[in-house]
GROMACS .gro file of C-alpha atoms in nm:
model
  338
    1HIS     CA    1   7.897   8.723  11.728
    2ASP     CA    2   7.815   8.898  12.058
    3HIS     CA    3   8.181   8.974  12.122
    4GLN     CA    4   8.217   9.121  11.774
    5HIS     CA    5   7.892   9.315  11.810
    6ALA     CA    6   8.001   9.467  12.142
    7GLU     CA    7   8.322   9.580  11.976
    8ALA     CA    8   8.125   9.736  11.690
    9VAL     CA    9   7.909   9.932  11.935
   10VAL     CA   10   8.212  10.061  12.128
   11SER     CA   11   8.387  10.154  11.806
   12THR     CA   12   8.084  10.343  11.668
   13GLN     CA   13   8.055  10.541  11.991
   14SER     CA   14   8.422  10.633  11.990
   15THR     CA   15   8.422  10.722  11.620
   16GLY     CA   16   8.151  10.982  11.682
   17LYS     CA   17   8.393  11.181  11.897
   18ASP     CA   18   8.708  11.168  11.685
   19PRO     CA   19   8.796  11.533  11.605
   20ILE     CA   20   9.084  11.447  11.369
   21LYS     CA   21   8.866  11.226  11.150
   22TYR     CA   22   8.591  11.487  11.118
   23ARG     CA   23   8.842  11.764  11.051
   24GLN     CA   24   8.959  11.560  10.751
   25TYR     CA   25   8.600  11.505  10.636
   26GLU     CA   26   8.528  11.878  10.667
   27GLU     CA   27   8.838  11.955  10.460
   28ALA     CA   28   8.729  11.703  10.194
   29VAL     CA   29   8.379  11.853  10.166
   30TYR     CA   30   8.527  12.205  10.165
   31ARG     CA   31   8.757  12.124   9.872
   32ALA     CA   32   8.486  11.940   9.680
   33LEU     CA   33   8.244  12.233   9.720
   34ILE     CA   34   8.507  12.478   9.590
   35ASP     CA   35   8.594  12.253   9.295
   36ARG     CA   36   8.227  12.212   9.201
   37ASN     CA   37   8.143  12.581   9.240
   38ASN     CA   38   8.075  12.711   8.890
   39PRO     CA   39   7.847  13.013   8.927
   40LEU     CA   40   7.687  13.179   8.625
   41PRO     CA   41   7.835  13.521   8.537
   42GLY     CA   42   7.715  13.786   8.779
   43GLU     CA   43   7.555  13.535   9.015
   44GLY     CA   44   7.665  13.407   9.353
   45PRO     CA   45   7.759  13.046   9.416
   46ALA     CA   46   7.481  12.796   9.341
   47LYS     CA   47   7.347  12.587   9.628
   48GLN     CA   48   7.494  12.237   9.624
   49VAL     CA   49   7.323  11.919   9.736
   50VAL     CA   50   7.510  11.715   9.998
   51MET     CA   51   7.377  11.376  10.107
   52VAL     CA   52   7.513  11.221  10.424
   53VAL     CA   53   7.426  10.850  10.401
   54GLY     CA   54   7.435  10.684  10.741
   55ALA     CA   55   7.420  11.013  10.933
   56GLY     CA   56   7.457  10.846  11.274
   57ARG     CA   57   7.455  11.106  11.549
   58GLY     CA   58   7.532  11.388  11.309
   59PRO     CA   59   7.909  11.456  11.303
   60LEU     CA   60   7.933  11.433  10.922
   61VAL     CA   61   7.631  11.663  10.887
   62ARG     CA   62   7.805  11.917  11.111
   63ALA     CA   63   8.133  11.878  10.918
   64SER     CA   64   7.949  11.942  10.589
   65LEU     CA   65   7.781  12.256  10.726
   66ASN     CA   66   8.112  12.380  10.866
   67ALA     CA   67   8.273  12.331  10.523
   68SER     CA   68   7.989  12.526  10.358
   69LYS     CA   69   8.031  12.816  10.602
   70ARG     CA   70   8.407  12.820  10.550
   71CYS     CA   71   8.387  12.854  10.172
   72ASN     CA   72   8.062  13.059  10.163
   73ILE     CA   73   7.900  12.811   9.926
   74PRO     CA   74   7.541  12.731  10.033
   75VAL     CA   75   7.436  12.369  10.071
   76LYS     CA   76   7.118  12.172  10.106
   77VAL     CA   77   7.195  11.868  10.322
   78TYR     CA   78   6.997  11.545  10.333
   79ALA     CA   79   7.079  11.333  10.638
   80VAL     CA   80   6.983  10.971  10.559
   81GLU     CA   81   6.961  10.735  10.858
   82LYS     CA   82   6.762  10.418  10.938
   83ASN     CA   83   6.866  10.349  11.299
   84GLU     CA   84   6.592  10.446  11.546
   85CYS     CA   85   6.827  10.554  11.826
   86ALA     CA   86   7.031  10.769  11.588
   87LEU     CA   87   6.712  10.924  11.445
   88ILE     CA   88   6.603  11.041  11.792
   89THR     CA   89   6.943  11.206  11.845
   90LEU     CA   90   6.928  11.370  11.500
   91ARG     CA   91   6.576  11.505  11.552
   92ASN     CA   92   6.689  11.674  11.872
   93LEU     CA   93   7.008  11.804  11.713
   94PHE     CA   94   6.832  11.948  11.407
   95THR     CA   95   6.611  12.177  11.620
   96ASP     CA   96   6.925  12.394  11.647
   97PRO     CA   97   6.906  12.680  11.387
   98TYR     CA   98   7.258  12.587  11.267
   99PHE     CA   99   7.096  12.284  11.101
  100CYS     CA  100   6.814  12.475  10.925
  101ASP     CA  101   6.935  12.363  10.580
  102VAL     CA  102   6.922  11.993  10.675
  103THR     CA  103   6.640  11.753  10.583
  104LEU     CA  104   6.624  11.431  10.787
  105ILE     CA  105   6.538  11.118  10.587
  106ASP     CA  106   6.425  10.813  10.784
  107SER     CA  107   6.525  10.543  10.535
  108ASP     CA  108   6.781  10.289  10.423
  109MET     CA  109   7.015  10.460  10.175
  110ARG     CA  110   6.964  10.173   9.931
  111ALA     CA  111   6.584  10.218   9.925
  112TRP     CA  112   6.533  10.596   9.938
  113ASN     CA  113   6.404  10.778   9.629
  114PRO     CA  114   6.533  11.136   9.651
  115PRO     CA  115   6.360  11.442   9.506
  116GLU     CA  116   6.693  11.548   9.352
  117LYS     CA  117   7.040  11.405   9.305
  118ALA     CA  118   7.351  11.484   9.507
  119ASP     CA  119   7.659  11.681   9.413
  120ILE     CA  120   7.844  11.519   9.704
  121LEU     CA  121   7.770  11.188   9.879
  122VAL     CA  122   7.934  11.165  10.223
  123SER     CA  123   7.964  10.845  10.430
  124GLU     CA  124   8.163  10.685  10.709
  125LEU     CA  125   8.104  10.314  10.662
  126LEU     CA  126   8.466  10.202  10.687
  127GLY     CA  127   8.593   9.934  10.922
  128SER     CA  128   8.942   9.850  11.045
  129PHE     CA  129   9.009   9.647  10.728
  130SER     CA  130   8.842   9.914  10.509
  131ASP     CA  131   8.565   9.707  10.347
  132ASN     CA  132   8.474   9.482  10.644
  133GLU     CA  133   8.165   9.682  10.738
  134LEU     CA  134   8.013   9.664  10.388
  135SER     CA  135   8.107  10.010  10.267
  136PRO     CA  136   8.144   9.888   9.903
  137GLU     CA  137   7.799   9.726   9.901
  138CYS     CA  138   7.627  10.020  10.074
  139LEU     CA  139   7.788  10.285   9.853
  140ASP     CA  140   7.724  10.087   9.534
  141GLY     CA  141   7.359  10.076   9.642
  142ALA     CA  142   7.358  10.449   9.715
  143GLN     CA  143   7.549  10.580   9.412
  144ARG     CA  144   7.221  10.614   9.215
  145LEU     CA  145   7.164  10.913   9.447
  146LEU     CA  146   7.463  11.091   9.288
  147LYS     CA  147   7.465  11.320   8.988
  148GLU     CA  148   7.650  11.183   8.684
  149ASP     CA  149   7.956  11.392   8.773
  150GLY     CA  150   7.898  11.375   9.150
  151VAL     CA  151   8.165  11.314   9.412
  152SER     CA  152   8.179  11.037   9.671
  153ILE     CA  153   8.361  11.109   9.999
  154PRO     CA  154   8.547  10.875  10.047
  155CYS     CA  155   8.632  10.805   9.684
  156GLU     CA  156   8.878  10.520   9.741
  157TYR     CA  157   9.007  10.292  10.016
  158THR     CA  158   9.260  10.013  10.047
  159SER     CA  159   9.321   9.738  10.302
  160TYR     CA  160   9.672   9.623  10.397
  161LEU     CA  161   9.828   9.311  10.551
  162ALA     CA  162  10.152   9.224  10.729
  163PRO     CA  163  10.281   8.904  10.893
  164ILE     CA  164  10.307   8.919  11.272
  165MET     CA  165  10.441   8.726  11.566
  166SER     CA  166  10.246   8.766  11.891
  167ARG     CA  167  10.215   8.494  12.152
  168ARG     CA  168   9.972   8.710  12.342
  169LEU     CA  169   9.729   8.743  12.049
  170TYR     CA  170   9.765   8.372  11.974
  171ASN     CA  171   9.699   8.275  12.337
  172ASN     CA  172   9.400   8.509  12.360
  173THR     CA  173   9.254   8.357  12.043
  174ASN     CA  174   9.330   8.005  12.164
  175LYS     CA  175   9.158   8.068  12.499
  176GLN     CA  176   8.831   8.101  12.315
  177SER     CA  177   8.852   7.738  12.200
  178PRO     CA  178   9.095   7.565  12.440
  179ASP     CA  179   8.997   7.206  12.355
  180ASN     CA  180   9.048   7.223  11.981
  181PRO     CA  181   9.283   7.473  11.818
  182ASN     CA  182   9.100   7.437  11.487
  183GLU     CA  183   8.775   7.544  11.645
  184ASN     CA  184   8.595   7.860  11.549
  185SER     CA  185   8.805   8.124  11.723
  186PHE     CA  186   9.085   8.088  11.465
  187HIS     CA  187   8.844   8.139  11.178
  188MET     CA  188   8.747   8.500  11.237
  189GLY     CA  189   8.905   8.843  11.227
  190TYR     CA  190   8.947   9.049  11.545
  191VAL     CA  191   8.971   9.423  11.605
  192VAL     CA  192   9.268   9.455  11.839
  193ARG     CA  193   9.523   9.689  11.990
  194LEU     CA  194   9.850   9.559  11.847
  195GLN     CA  195  10.065   9.561  12.161
  196ASN     CA  196  10.353   9.317  12.214
  197VAL     CA  197  10.345   9.240  11.845
  198TRP     CA  198  10.635   9.199  11.605
  199VAL     CA  199  10.555   9.296  11.245
  200PHE     CA  200  10.851   9.131  11.077
  201ASP     CA  201  10.808   9.229  10.713
  202LYS     CA  202  10.683   9.527  10.514
  203ILE     CA  203  10.309   9.597  10.502
  204LYS     CA  204  10.149   9.525  10.162
  205ALA     CA  205   9.830   9.646   9.992
  206CYS     CA  206   9.544   9.397   9.982
  207PHE     CA  207   9.206   9.510   9.837
  208THR     CA  208   9.107   9.847   9.685
  209PHE     CA  209   8.760   9.988   9.619
  210LYS     CA  210   8.666  10.309   9.435
  211HIS     CA  211   8.348  10.519   9.433
  212PRO     CA  212   8.143  10.585   9.239
  213ASN     CA  213   8.193  10.239   9.090
  214HIS     CA  214   8.130  10.237   8.715
  215ASP     CA  215   8.210   9.868   8.662
  216ASP     CA  216   7.945   9.671   8.477
  217PRO     CA  217   7.860   9.438   8.633
  218ILE     CA  218   7.981   9.544   8.977
  219ASP     CA  219   8.175   9.266   9.150
  220ASN     CA  220   8.310   9.330   9.500
  221SER     CA  221   8.456   8.984   9.550
  222ARG     CA  222   8.834   8.985   9.564
  223HIS     CA  223   9.131   8.749   9.574
  224ILE     CA  224   9.498   8.830   9.621
  225SER     CA  225   9.811   8.626   9.673
  226LEU     CA  226  10.074   8.814   9.876
  227GLU     CA  227  10.438   8.726   9.930
  228PHE     CA  228  10.625   8.816  10.247
  229SER     CA  229  10.954   8.699  10.390
  230GLY     CA  230  11.089   8.588  10.724
  231PRO     CA  231  11.281   8.844  10.933
  232VAL     CA  232  11.585   8.992  10.764
  233ASP     CA  233  11.646   9.339  10.903
  234SER     CA  234  11.390   9.384  11.179
  235ALA     CA  235  11.378   9.263  11.536
  236PRO     CA  236  11.108   9.242  11.803
  237MET     CA  237  11.107   9.519  12.065
  238ASP     CA  238  11.443   9.658  11.951
  239GLY     CA  239  11.625   9.335  12.043
  240PRO     CA  240  11.890   9.167  11.828
  241VAL     CA  241  11.775   9.029  11.491
  242PRO     CA  242  11.658   8.676  11.574
  243MET     CA  243  11.724   8.365  11.374
  244GLU     CA  244  11.358   8.300  11.302
  245ALA     CA  245  11.002   8.411  11.373
  246LEU     CA  246  10.685   8.230  11.468
  247LEU     CA  247  10.408   8.344  11.233
  248HIS     CA  248  10.087   8.374  11.436
  249GLY     CA  249   9.876   8.551  11.175
  250PHE     CA  250   9.837   8.878  10.990
  251ALA     CA  251   9.773   9.236  11.095
  252GLY     CA  252   9.519   9.428  10.887
  253TYR     CA  253   9.509   9.805  10.833
  254PHE     CA  254   9.348  10.052  10.592
  255ASP     CA  255   9.376  10.396  10.444
  256ALA     CA  256   9.111  10.600  10.265
  257LYS     CA  257   9.126  10.883  10.017
  258LEU     CA  258   8.840  11.114  10.116
  259TYR     CA  259   8.890  11.364   9.833
  260LYS     CA  260   9.202  11.418   9.621
  261ASP     CA  261   9.490  11.421   9.872
  262VAL     CA  262   9.274  11.444  10.187
  263MET     CA  263   9.333  11.109  10.360
  264ILE     CA  264   9.255  10.914  10.675
  265SER     CA  265   9.478  10.621  10.763
  266ILE     CA  266   9.561  10.360  11.027
  267HIS     CA  267   9.852  10.227  10.819
  268PRO     CA  268  10.147  10.260  11.062
  269ASP     CA  269  10.359  10.450  10.805
  270THR     CA  270  10.091  10.709  10.732
  271HIS     CA  271   9.868  10.694  11.042
  272SER     CA  272   9.653  11.008  11.080
  273PRO     CA  273   9.801  11.181  11.388
  274ASP     CA  274   9.586  11.140  11.702
  275MET     CA  275   9.302  10.965  11.518
  276PHE     CA  276   9.159  10.691  11.742
  277SER     CA  277   8.843  10.564  11.569
  278TRP     CA  278   8.991  10.235  11.450
  279PHE     CA  279   9.223   9.969  11.587
  280PRO     CA  280   9.388   9.725  11.343
  281MET     CA  281   9.253   9.380  11.255
  282PHE     CA  282   9.411   9.046  11.341
  283PHE     CA  283   9.358   8.741  11.120
  284PRO     CA  284   9.496   8.442  11.313
  285LEU     CA  285   9.651   8.117  11.194
  286ALA     CA  286   9.523   7.801  11.365
  287THR     CA  287   9.877   7.660  11.358
  288PRO     CA  288  10.167   7.898  11.427
  289THR     CA  289  10.435   7.850  11.164
  290LEU     CA  290  10.811   7.878  11.208
  291VAL     CA  291  10.968   8.110  10.950
  292LYS     CA  292  11.345   8.127  10.894
  293PRO     CA  293  11.523   8.454  10.808
  294GLY     CA  294  11.436   8.554  10.452
  295GLU     CA  295  11.215   8.247  10.400
  296ARG     CA  296  10.919   8.299  10.170
  297ILE     CA  297  10.566   8.334  10.310
  298VAL     CA  298  10.276   8.313  10.066
  299VAL     CA  299   9.926   8.396  10.188
  300ASP     CA  300   9.604   8.406   9.989
  301PHE     CA  301   9.316   8.629  10.099
  302TRP     CA  302   8.964   8.616   9.959
  303ARG     CA  303   8.668   8.850  10.001
  304VAL     CA  304   8.371   8.633   9.910
  305VAL     CA  305   8.038   8.795   9.822
  306GLU     CA  306   7.709   8.607   9.816
  307SER     CA  307   7.354   8.743   9.794
  308THR     CA  308   7.299   8.764  10.172
  309LYS     CA  309   7.647   8.792  10.324
  310ILE     CA  310   8.015   8.854  10.268
  311TRP     CA  311   8.314   8.697  10.443
  312TYR     CA  312   8.692   8.660  10.429
  313GLU     CA  313   8.893   8.342  10.382
  314TRP     CA  314   9.269   8.315  10.422
  315ALA     CA  315   9.535   8.046  10.390
  316ILE     CA  316   9.912   8.021  10.376
  317SER     CA  317  10.070   7.794  10.113
  318GLU     CA  318  10.435   7.864  10.207
  319PRO     CA  319  10.648   7.787  10.401
  320THR     CA  320  10.405   7.523  10.537
  321PRO     CA  321  10.063   7.486  10.372
  322GLN     CA  322   9.757   7.513  10.594
  323ALA     CA  323   9.387   7.461  10.533
  324ILE     CA  324   9.173   7.759  10.435
  325HIS     CA  325   9.058   7.953  10.739
  326ASN     CA  326   8.686   8.038  10.761
  327ASN     CA  327   8.615   7.821  10.457
  328ARG     CA  328   8.271   7.902  10.307
  329GLY     CA  329   8.225   8.163  10.582
  330LYS     CA  330   8.139   7.891  10.831
  331THR     CA  331   8.237   8.096  11.137
  332TYR     CA  332   8.265   8.462  11.051
  333TRP     CA  333   8.058   8.662  10.806
  334ILE     CA  334   7.883   8.997  10.767
  335GLY     CA  335   7.514   8.989  10.674
  336LEU     CA  336   7.418   9.206  10.376
  337PHE     CA  337   7.060   9.298  10.454
  338SER     CA  338   7.047   9.379  10.821
   0.00000   0.00000   0.00000
């Protein structure tokens, strides 16, 4: 998992400097504050409680304070963070008078007992495939911090899949296990720049999660069967429409509704302009599969949740059935209680 971990570190560092993303978050908090502002007659706006869960190096805290200043609605902000390095950064940052209304909480969001409940719960726990960094589990664990009518930002997110042909991605995956193509490298998802890739059918929605989650009991496991087709009216790199495609795997994307119509997205059709925090995912197939024009592709995707970890499994049943990839999470999983 070192390779994956290194990617996660790089991605967290780059996400902390993404102005477009934080502008959207600020707008979401701004609108939520205005919508929740119900002052008593003759009184000014009541102070609202904003909790930033997973405060990192502070960009969401700053975005929340900026939103408060913009709409002249006072806030009390709790910045909840458990990472030691991030806590050092936050302590230094919060000596600035701009952050005088912020209380730093050194705790896991799932364990903290707050002195009061939040009007707005703000987080940035999304990965390239929306739920692949445990946002559903973390936010379900934190929603007890919210008032009954409180708002979660984000309030909803969806992952997406599309079939792709890319010899380069296949070869790069294969290089990691050259002796046996069914070895581990084909049984994990990768965060990648999708260059020299042909997406030969429309992108389709995969899994959706909403917050707060009022399901009883809460179940974040998922299964979907998606149908795609071989190339009909698209061509790689603006060339002529080919007779067939070689299916090497599936591209994964996401979009998220922060608040009402305030969105962030890496879905190619709705990609937030100039936002660079996330690259797409790639879920490979161990055996590339030839697909004729218009021929049916059926893929099943599972999000499996157990008490200590979650993982994805995927398998195609048409046009040529293949074994389940990452069966029982044998290669690739995300631990729940790190």
